[in-house]
PDB file of C-alpha atoms in Angstrom:
ATOM      1  CA  ASN A  29     108.236 112.570 237.123  1.00 62.00           C
ATOM      2  CA  ALA A  30     105.364 114.918 236.534  1.00 73.00           C
ATOM      3  CA  GLY A  31     107.236 117.006 233.906  1.00 92.00           C
ATOM      4  CA  VAL A  32     105.006 119.744 232.457  1.00 94.00           C
ATOM      5  CA  THR A  33     101.460 119.729 233.809  1.00 96.00           C
ATOM      6  CA  GLN A  34      98.625 121.670 232.180  1.00 97.00           C
ATOM      7  CA  THR A  35      95.178 122.231 233.651  1.00 96.00           C
ATOM      8  CA  PRO A  36      92.343 121.984 232.672  1.00 96.00           C
ATOM      9  CA  LYS A  37      92.547 119.478 229.859  1.00 95.00           C
ATOM     10  CA  PHE A  38      89.294 120.634 228.318  1.00 96.00           C
ATOM     11  CA  GLN A  39      87.340 123.848 228.678  1.00 96.00           C
ATOM     12  CA  VAL A  40      84.308 125.414 227.020  1.00 97.00           C
ATOM     13  CA  LEU A  41      83.747 129.193 227.430  1.00 96.00           C
ATOM     14  CA  LYS A  42      81.304 131.746 226.192  1.00 97.00           C
ATOM     15  CA  THR A  43      82.431 134.741 224.262  1.00 97.00           C
ATOM     16  CA  GLY A  44      83.568 137.444 226.570  1.00 97.00           C
ATOM     17  CA  GLN A  45      84.402 135.273 229.503  1.00 97.00           C
ATOM     18  CA  SER A  46      87.898 135.217 231.009  1.00 95.00           C
ATOM     19  CA  MET A  47      89.923 132.289 232.278  1.00 95.00           C
ATOM     20  CA  THR A  48      93.401 131.158 233.180  1.00 97.00           C
ATOM     21  CA  LEU A  49      95.184 128.164 231.707  1.00 98.00           C
ATOM     22  CA  GLN A  50      97.552 126.702 234.209  1.00 98.00           C
ATOM     23  CA  CYS A  51     101.047 125.394 233.498  1.00 98.00           C
ATOM     24  CA  ALA A  52     103.486 124.012 236.019  1.00 97.00           C
ATOM     25  CA  GLN A  53     106.819 122.232 235.659  1.00 96.00           C
ATOM     26  CA  ASP A  54     108.855 120.448 238.286  1.00 95.00           C
ATOM     27  CA  MET A  55     112.199 120.238 236.451  1.00 92.00           C
ATOM     28  CA  ASN A  56     113.461 123.677 237.560  1.00 91.00           C
ATOM     29  CA  HIS A  57     113.569 124.881 233.974  1.00 92.00           C
ATOM     30  CA  GLU A  58     114.263 128.493 233.387  1.00 92.00           C
ATOM     31  CA  TYR A  59     112.503 128.751 229.986  1.00 92.00           C
ATOM     32  CA  MET A  60     108.780 128.392 229.645  1.00 94.00           C
ATOM     33  CA  SER A  61     106.472 129.180 226.716  1.00 95.00           C
ATOM     34  CA  TRP A  62     102.901 128.912 225.430  1.00 97.00           C
ATOM     35  CA  TYR A  63     101.905 127.786 221.970  1.00 97.00           C
ATOM     36  CA  ARG A  64      98.598 127.429 220.241  1.00 97.00           C
ATOM     37  CA  GLN A  65      97.904 124.749 217.628  1.00 96.00           C
ATOM     38  CA  ASP A  66      95.363 125.253 214.907  1.00 93.00           C
ATOM     39  CA  PRO A  67      94.548 123.163 211.832  1.00 85.00           C
ATOM     40  CA  GLY A  68      96.665 124.216 208.928  1.00 79.00           C
ATOM     41  CA  MET A  69      98.584 126.742 210.995  1.00 81.00           C
ATOM     42  CA  GLY A  70     100.859 124.464 213.028  1.00 85.00           C
ATOM     43  CA  LEU A  71     102.020 125.553 216.477  1.00 94.00           C
ATOM     44  CA  ARG A  72     102.548 129.221 217.025  1.00 95.00           C
ATOM     45  CA  LEU A  73     104.247 130.954 219.919  1.00 95.00           C
ATOM     46  CA  ILE A  74     101.996 133.110 222.095  1.00 97.00           C
ATOM     47  CA  HIS A  75     104.290 134.233 224.977  1.00 96.00           C
ATOM     48  CA  TYR A  76     107.471 133.048 226.547  1.00 94.00           C
ATOM     49  CA  SER A  77     109.604 133.561 229.664  1.00 94.00           C
ATOM     50  CA  VAL A  78     113.353 133.154 230.190  1.00 91.00           C
ATOM     51  CA  GLY A  79     112.986 133.268 233.961  1.00 92.00           C
ATOM     52  CA  ALA A  80     110.880 134.372 236.894  1.00 93.00           C
ATOM     53  CA  GLY A  81     109.749 137.967 236.447  1.00 94.00           C
ATOM     54  CA  ILE A  82     110.662 138.084 232.750  1.00 94.00           C
ATOM     55  CA  THR A  83     108.151 137.594 229.914  1.00 95.00           C
ATOM     56  CA  ASP A  84     107.972 138.557 226.317  1.00 94.00           C
ATOM     57  CA  GLN A  85     105.646 138.306 223.337  1.00 95.00           C
ATOM     58  CA  GLY A  86     105.712 135.653 220.699  1.00 93.00           C
ATOM     59  CA  GLU A  87     104.120 135.545 217.234  1.00 92.00           C
ATOM     60  CA  VAL A  88     100.394 135.751 218.286  1.00 95.00           C
ATOM     61  CA  PRO A  89     100.168 137.543 221.748  1.00 96.00           C
ATOM     62  CA  ASN A  90      96.963 139.580 221.254  1.00 95.00           C
ATOM     63  CA  GLY A  91      94.224 138.681 223.652  1.00 95.00           C
ATOM     64  CA  TYR A  92      96.494 136.852 226.045  1.00 97.00           C
ATOM     65  CA  ASN A  93      98.422 137.878 229.178  1.00 97.00           C
ATOM     66  CA  VAL A  94     101.121 136.029 231.085  1.00 97.00           C
ATOM     67  CA  SER A  95     103.144 136.391 234.236  1.00 96.00           C
ATOM     68  CA  ARG A  96     105.941 134.517 235.809  1.00 97.00           C
ATOM     69  CA  SER A  97     106.136 134.959 239.538  1.00 96.00           C
ATOM     70  CA  THR A  98     107.880 131.610 240.229  1.00 96.00           C
ATOM     71  CA  THR A  99     110.182 129.375 238.271  1.00 95.00           C
ATOM     72  CA  GLU A 100     107.601 126.538 238.404  1.00 96.00           C
ATOM     73  CA  ASP A 101     104.428 128.266 237.103  1.00 97.00           C
ATOM     74  CA  PHE A 102     103.539 130.107 233.938  1.00 98.00           C
ATOM     75  CA  PRO A 103      99.768 130.752 233.659  1.00 98.00           C
ATOM     76  CA  LEU A 104      98.168 132.057 230.474  1.00 98.00           C
ATOM     77  CA  ARG A 105      95.174 134.383 230.870  1.00 97.00           C
ATOM     78  CA  LEU A 106      92.493 135.027 228.297  1.00 96.00           C
ATOM     79  CA  LEU A 107      91.114 138.412 229.113  1.00 91.00           C
ATOM     80  CA  SER A 108      87.868 138.336 227.017  1.00 96.00           C
ATOM     81  CA  ALA A 109      87.469 135.086 225.112  1.00 95.00           C
ATOM     82  CA  ALA A 110      86.689 135.212 221.423  1.00 96.00           C
ATOM     83  CA  PRO A 111      85.784 132.386 219.061  1.00 96.00           C
ATOM     84  CA  SER A 112      89.065 132.883 217.249  1.00 96.00           C
ATOM     85  CA  GLN A 113      90.800 131.697 220.391  1.00 97.00           C
ATOM     86  CA  THR A 114      89.328 128.218 220.014  1.00 97.00           C
ATOM     87  CA  SER A 115      92.424 126.086 219.784  1.00 97.00           C
ATOM     88  CA  VAL A 116      94.636 123.609 221.553  1.00 97.00           C
ATOM     89  CA  TYR A 117      97.105 125.259 223.876  1.00 98.00           C
ATOM     90  CA  PHE A 118     100.446 123.761 224.775  1.00 97.00           C
ATOM     91  CA  CYS A 119     102.932 124.786 227.473  1.00 97.00           C
ATOM     92  CA  ALA A 120     106.586 123.937 227.126  1.00 94.00           C
ATOM     93  CA  SER A 121     109.704 124.249 229.239  1.00 93.00           C
ATOM     94  CA  SER A 122     113.458 123.762 228.881  1.00 90.00           C
ATOM     95  CA  ARG A 123     116.710 124.485 230.614  1.00 87.00           C
ATOM     96  CA  ALA A 124     118.712 127.548 229.875  1.00 77.00           C
ATOM     97  CA  GLY A 125     122.439 127.671 229.544  1.00 63.00           C
ATOM     98  CA  GLY A 126     125.004 127.823 226.848  1.00 58.00           C
ATOM     99  CA  SER A 127     124.662 124.286 225.588  1.00 59.00           C
ATOM    100  CA  SER A 128     122.296 123.694 222.658  1.00 62.00           C
ATOM    101  CA  ASN A 129     121.428 120.186 223.709  1.00 73.00           C
ATOM    102  CA  GLN A 130     118.479 121.108 225.924  1.00 77.00           C
ATOM    103  CA  PRO A 131     115.232 119.760 224.524  1.00 83.00           C
ATOM    104  CA  GLN A 132     111.852 121.300 224.935  1.00 87.00           C
ATOM    105  CA  HIS A 133     109.375 119.365 227.168  1.00 91.00           C
ATOM    106  CA  PHE A 134     105.675 119.769 226.369  1.00 93.00           C
ATOM    107  CA  GLY A 135     102.501 119.365 228.438  1.00 94.00           C
ATOM    108  CA  ASP A 136      99.552 117.285 227.161  1.00 93.00           C
ATOM    109  CA  GLY A 137      97.624 120.411 226.110  1.00 96.00           C
ATOM    110  CA  THR A 138      94.415 122.240 227.001  1.00 97.00           C
ATOM    111  CA  ARG A 139      91.629 121.981 224.460  1.00 96.00           C
ATOM    112  CA  LEU A 140      89.616 125.182 224.548  1.00 97.00           C
ATOM    113  CA  SER A 141      86.320 125.945 222.709  1.00 97.00           C
ATOM    114  CA  ILE A 142      84.813 129.437 222.723  1.00 97.00           C
ATOM    115  CA  LEU A 143      81.140 129.561 221.858  1.00 95.00           C
TER     116      LEU A 143
ATOM    117  CA  LYS B  30     112.025 135.781 209.584  1.00 86.00           C
ATOM    118  CA  GLN B  31     112.606 132.097 210.091  1.00 90.00           C
ATOM    119  CA  GLU B  32     110.225 129.853 208.340  1.00 93.00           C
ATOM    120  CA  VAL B  33     110.003 126.029 208.603  1.00 96.00           C
ATOM    121  CA  THR B  34     108.421 123.848 205.973  1.00 96.00           C
ATOM    122  CA  GLN B  35     107.679 120.121 206.013  1.00 96.00           C
ATOM    123  CA  ILE B  36     107.024 118.122 202.899  1.00 92.00           C
ATOM    124  CA  PRO B  37     104.994 116.090 202.307  1.00 91.00           C
ATOM    125  CA  ALA B  38     101.977 117.079 204.436  1.00 93.00           C
ATOM    126  CA  ALA B  39     100.771 113.480 204.403  1.00 95.00           C
ATOM    127  CA  LEU B  40     102.337 110.117 203.595  1.00 95.00           C
ATOM    128  CA  SER B  41     100.890 106.636 203.401  1.00 96.00           C
ATOM    129  CA  VAL B  42     103.197 103.592 203.157  1.00 96.00           C
ATOM    130  CA  PRO B  43     102.959  99.871 203.626  1.00 97.00           C
ATOM    131  CA  GLU B  44     104.440  98.325 206.764  1.00 97.00           C
ATOM    132  CA  GLY B  45     108.119  97.536 206.531  1.00 97.00           C
ATOM    133  CA  GLU B  46     109.116 100.397 204.214  1.00 96.00           C
ATOM    134  CA  ASN B  47     111.999 102.743 205.041  1.00 97.00           C
ATOM    135  CA  LEU B  48     110.934 106.345 204.667  1.00 95.00           C
ATOM    136  CA  VAL B  49     112.195 109.833 204.884  1.00 96.00           C
ATOM    137  CA  LEU B  50     110.459 112.943 206.188  1.00 97.00           C
ATOM    138  CA  ASN B  51     111.751 116.283 205.118  1.00 97.00           C
ATOM    139  CA  CYS B  52     112.106 119.593 206.993  1.00 97.00           C
ATOM    140  CA  SER B  53     113.535 122.806 205.530  1.00 97.00           C
ATOM    141  CA  PHE B  54     114.249 126.153 207.194  1.00 97.00           C
ATOM    142  CA  THR B  55     115.137 129.558 205.705  1.00 95.00           C
ATOM    143  CA  ASP B  56     117.694 130.901 208.230  1.00 91.00           C
ATOM    144  CA  SER B  57     120.722 128.674 208.897  1.00 90.00           C
ATOM    145  CA  ALA B  58     121.540 130.457 212.165  1.00 89.00           C
ATOM    146  CA  ILE B  59     119.764 127.926 214.329  1.00 89.00           C
ATOM    147  CA  TYR B  60     120.509 126.827 217.879  1.00 87.00           C
ATOM    148  CA  ASN B  61     119.187 123.321 217.476  1.00 90.00           C
ATOM    149  CA  LEU B  62     116.490 121.354 215.671  1.00 94.00           C
ATOM    150  CA  GLN B  63     114.058 118.992 217.341  1.00 94.00           C
ATOM    151  CA  TRP B  64     111.767 116.363 215.861  1.00 97.00           C
ATOM    152  CA  PHE B  65     108.545 115.550 217.694  1.00 96.00           C
ATOM    153  CA  ARG B  66     105.818 112.952 217.351  1.00 96.00           C
ATOM    154  CA  GLN B  67     102.130 113.831 218.007  1.00 95.00           C
ATOM    155  CA  ASP B  68      99.406 111.232 218.208  1.00 94.00           C
ATOM    156  CA  PRO B  69      95.802 112.361 217.490  1.00 90.00           C
ATOM    157  CA  GLY B  70      94.426 114.363 220.412  1.00 86.00           C
ATOM    158  CA  LYS B  71      97.692 114.075 222.301  1.00 89.00           C
ATOM    159  CA  GLY B  72     100.673 116.255 223.191  1.00 90.00           C
ATOM    160  CA  LEU B  73     104.104 116.386 221.690  1.00 93.00           C
ATOM    161  CA  THR B  74     106.737 113.729 222.385  1.00 93.00           C
ATOM    162  CA  SER B  75     110.308 114.625 221.644  1.00 92.00           C
ATOM    163  CA  LEU B  76     112.033 112.079 219.370  1.00 95.00           C
ATOM    164  CA  LEU B  77     115.418 113.565 218.512  1.00 95.00           C
ATOM    165  CA  LEU B  78     117.337 116.710 219.047  1.00 93.00           C
ATOM    166  CA  ILE B  79     120.251 117.787 216.821  1.00 93.00           C
ATOM    167  CA  GLN B  80     122.549 120.528 218.059  1.00 90.00           C
ATOM    168  CA  SER B  81     123.700 123.094 215.523  1.00 89.00           C
ATOM    169  CA  SER B  82     127.230 121.626 215.623  1.00 89.00           C
ATOM    170  CA  GLN B  83     126.005 118.108 214.909  1.00 91.00           C
ATOM    171  CA  ARG B  84     125.202 116.362 211.609  1.00 94.00           C
ATOM    172  CA  GLU B  85     122.950 113.522 212.849  1.00 95.00           C
ATOM    173  CA  GLN B  86     121.399 111.790 215.777  1.00 95.00           C
ATOM    174  CA  THR B  87     120.058 108.270 216.105  1.00 96.00           C
ATOM    175  CA  SER B  88     117.560 106.570 218.354  1.00 95.00           C
ATOM    176  CA  GLY B  89     116.499 103.060 217.588  1.00 96.00           C
ATOM    177  CA  ARG B  90     114.955 102.953 214.150  1.00 97.00           C
ATOM    178  CA  LEU B  91     115.034 106.728 213.895  1.00 97.00           C
ATOM    179  CA  ASN B  92     117.862 108.763 212.373  1.00 97.00           C
ATOM    180  CA  ALA B  93     117.757 112.516 211.991  1.00 97.00           C
ATOM    181  CA  SER B  94     120.241 114.479 209.926  1.00 97.00           C
ATOM    182  CA  LEU B  95     120.996 118.186 209.797  1.00 97.00           C
ATOM    183  CA  ASP B  96     122.564 120.202 207.016  1.00 96.00           C
ATOM    184  CA  LYS B  97     122.580 123.866 208.193  1.00 92.00           C
ATOM    185  CA  SER B  98     124.203 125.258 205.013  1.00 92.00           C
ATOM    186  CA  SER B  99     121.343 123.957 202.894  1.00 95.00           C
ATOM    187  CA  GLY B 100     118.669 124.556 205.546  1.00 95.00           C
ATOM    188  CA  ARG B 101     117.518 120.980 205.650  1.00 97.00           C
ATOM    189  CA  SER B 102     116.866 118.197 208.054  1.00 97.00           C
ATOM    190  CA  THR B 103     115.547 114.707 207.382  1.00 97.00           C
ATOM    191  CA  LEU B 104     113.996 112.135 209.687  1.00 97.00           C
ATOM    192  CA  TYR B 105     114.681 108.558 208.538  1.00 97.00           C
ATOM    193  CA  ILE B 106     112.424 105.806 209.848  1.00 97.00           C
ATOM    194  CA  ALA B 107     113.593 102.298 209.219  1.00 97.00           C
ATOM    195  CA  ALA B 108     111.296  99.358 208.818  1.00 97.00           C
ATOM    196  CA  SER B 109     108.151 101.291 209.492  1.00 97.00           C
ATOM    197  CA  GLN B 110     105.364  99.799 211.654  1.00 97.00           C
ATOM    198  CA  PRO B 111     101.678 100.595 212.043  1.00 97.00           C
ATOM    199  CA  GLY B 112     102.547 102.019 215.508  1.00 97.00           C
ATOM    200  CA  ASP B 113     104.624 104.687 213.781  1.00 97.00           C
ATOM    201  CA  SER B 114     101.421 106.261 212.417  1.00 98.00           C
ATOM    202  CA  ALA B 115     101.342 109.778 213.821  1.00 97.00           C
ATOM    203  CA  THR B 116     102.078 113.373 212.874  1.00 96.00           C
ATOM    204  CA  TYR B 117     105.776 114.216 212.857  1.00 97.00           C
ATOM    205  CA  LEU B 118     106.758 117.822 213.548  1.00 97.00           C
ATOM    206  CA  CYS B 119     110.083 119.491 213.229  1.00 97.00           C
ATOM    207  CA  ALA B 120     110.954 122.668 215.103  1.00 95.00           C
ATOM    208  CA  VAL B 121     114.036 124.975 215.056  1.00 94.00           C
ATOM    209  CA  ARG B 122     115.270 126.864 218.067  1.00 90.00           C
ATOM    210  CA  ALA B 123     116.468 130.170 216.758  1.00 79.00           C
ATOM    211  CA  GLY B 124     118.375 131.292 219.847  1.00 74.00           C
ATOM    212  CA  ASN B 125     118.992 130.592 223.489  1.00 70.00           C
ATOM    213  CA  THR B 126     115.556 131.685 224.577  1.00 74.00           C
ATOM    214  CA  GLY B 127     113.481 128.528 224.352  1.00 75.00           C
ATOM    215  CA  LYS B 128     111.534 129.815 221.403  1.00 86.00           C
ATOM    216  CA  LEU B 129     110.671 127.177 218.829  1.00 91.00           C
ATOM    217  CA  ILE B 130     109.439 127.689 215.244  1.00 93.00           C
ATOM    218  CA  PHE B 131     107.477 124.741 213.976  1.00 95.00           C
ATOM    219  CA  GLY B 132     106.761 123.243 210.609  1.00 95.00           C
ATOM    220  CA  GLN B 133     103.193 122.185 209.954  1.00 94.00           C
ATOM    221  CA  GLY B 134     104.005 118.537 210.202  1.00 95.00           C
ATOM    222  CA  THR B 135     103.833 115.378 208.187  1.00 96.00           C
ATOM    223  CA  THR B 136     101.016 112.977 208.901  1.00 96.00           C
ATOM    224  CA  LEU B 137     102.229 109.482 208.458  1.00 97.00           C
ATOM    225  CA  GLN B 138     100.006 106.397 207.994  1.00 97.00           C
ATOM    226  CA  VAL B 139     101.683 102.953 208.011  1.00 97.00           C
ATOM    227  CA  LYS B 140      99.318 100.295 206.645  1.00 97.00           C
ATOM    228  CA  PRO B 141      99.564  96.703 207.937  1.00 95.00           C
TER     229      PRO B 141
END
């Protein structure tokens, strides 16, 4: 079971560069989301999606774009990287439905440094 | 706005102790609450999930309780082991959208 797969695991960028963080899940989950984890700030929601073609902003969306063209993939795009975006990025997925017993599954993270 | 707080931020105990990690939230209208474990430099591993209608969940040496009316959850770890050393995160799911709101975590060190 692959679960939630994030690529790359590590990346170093220069200020102003753009890049896409990839996230794929093979569990046919409807819900997918992106978080960033910073020391002293915990995990904060960047963007989320409740299904293909539907995305919405989380707590800290500025500087990031997302799209959801398929159920499996939810890429996160940094348009013009800034040092403040140095962080660890986690992708998560879960099933939808009326039951509240659906846990979130997380990828292993992408460690991003912006110089 | 939902806020989640975990106290203490760090905890160091000798091996074999039973311990309790605390999580509090400001809005009792939660969908569920999930406890995670995170090892240094690693991702999040789900430990327990408590639905809003439940009072507790158990898995091995772990027991998580939920009191929605008081906005509190506790994670009880029995007979702690050095391998339990990690950061423990609690997160509430506010609605049926997959959005989680995290506490800042409790970093646990279990000394041999």
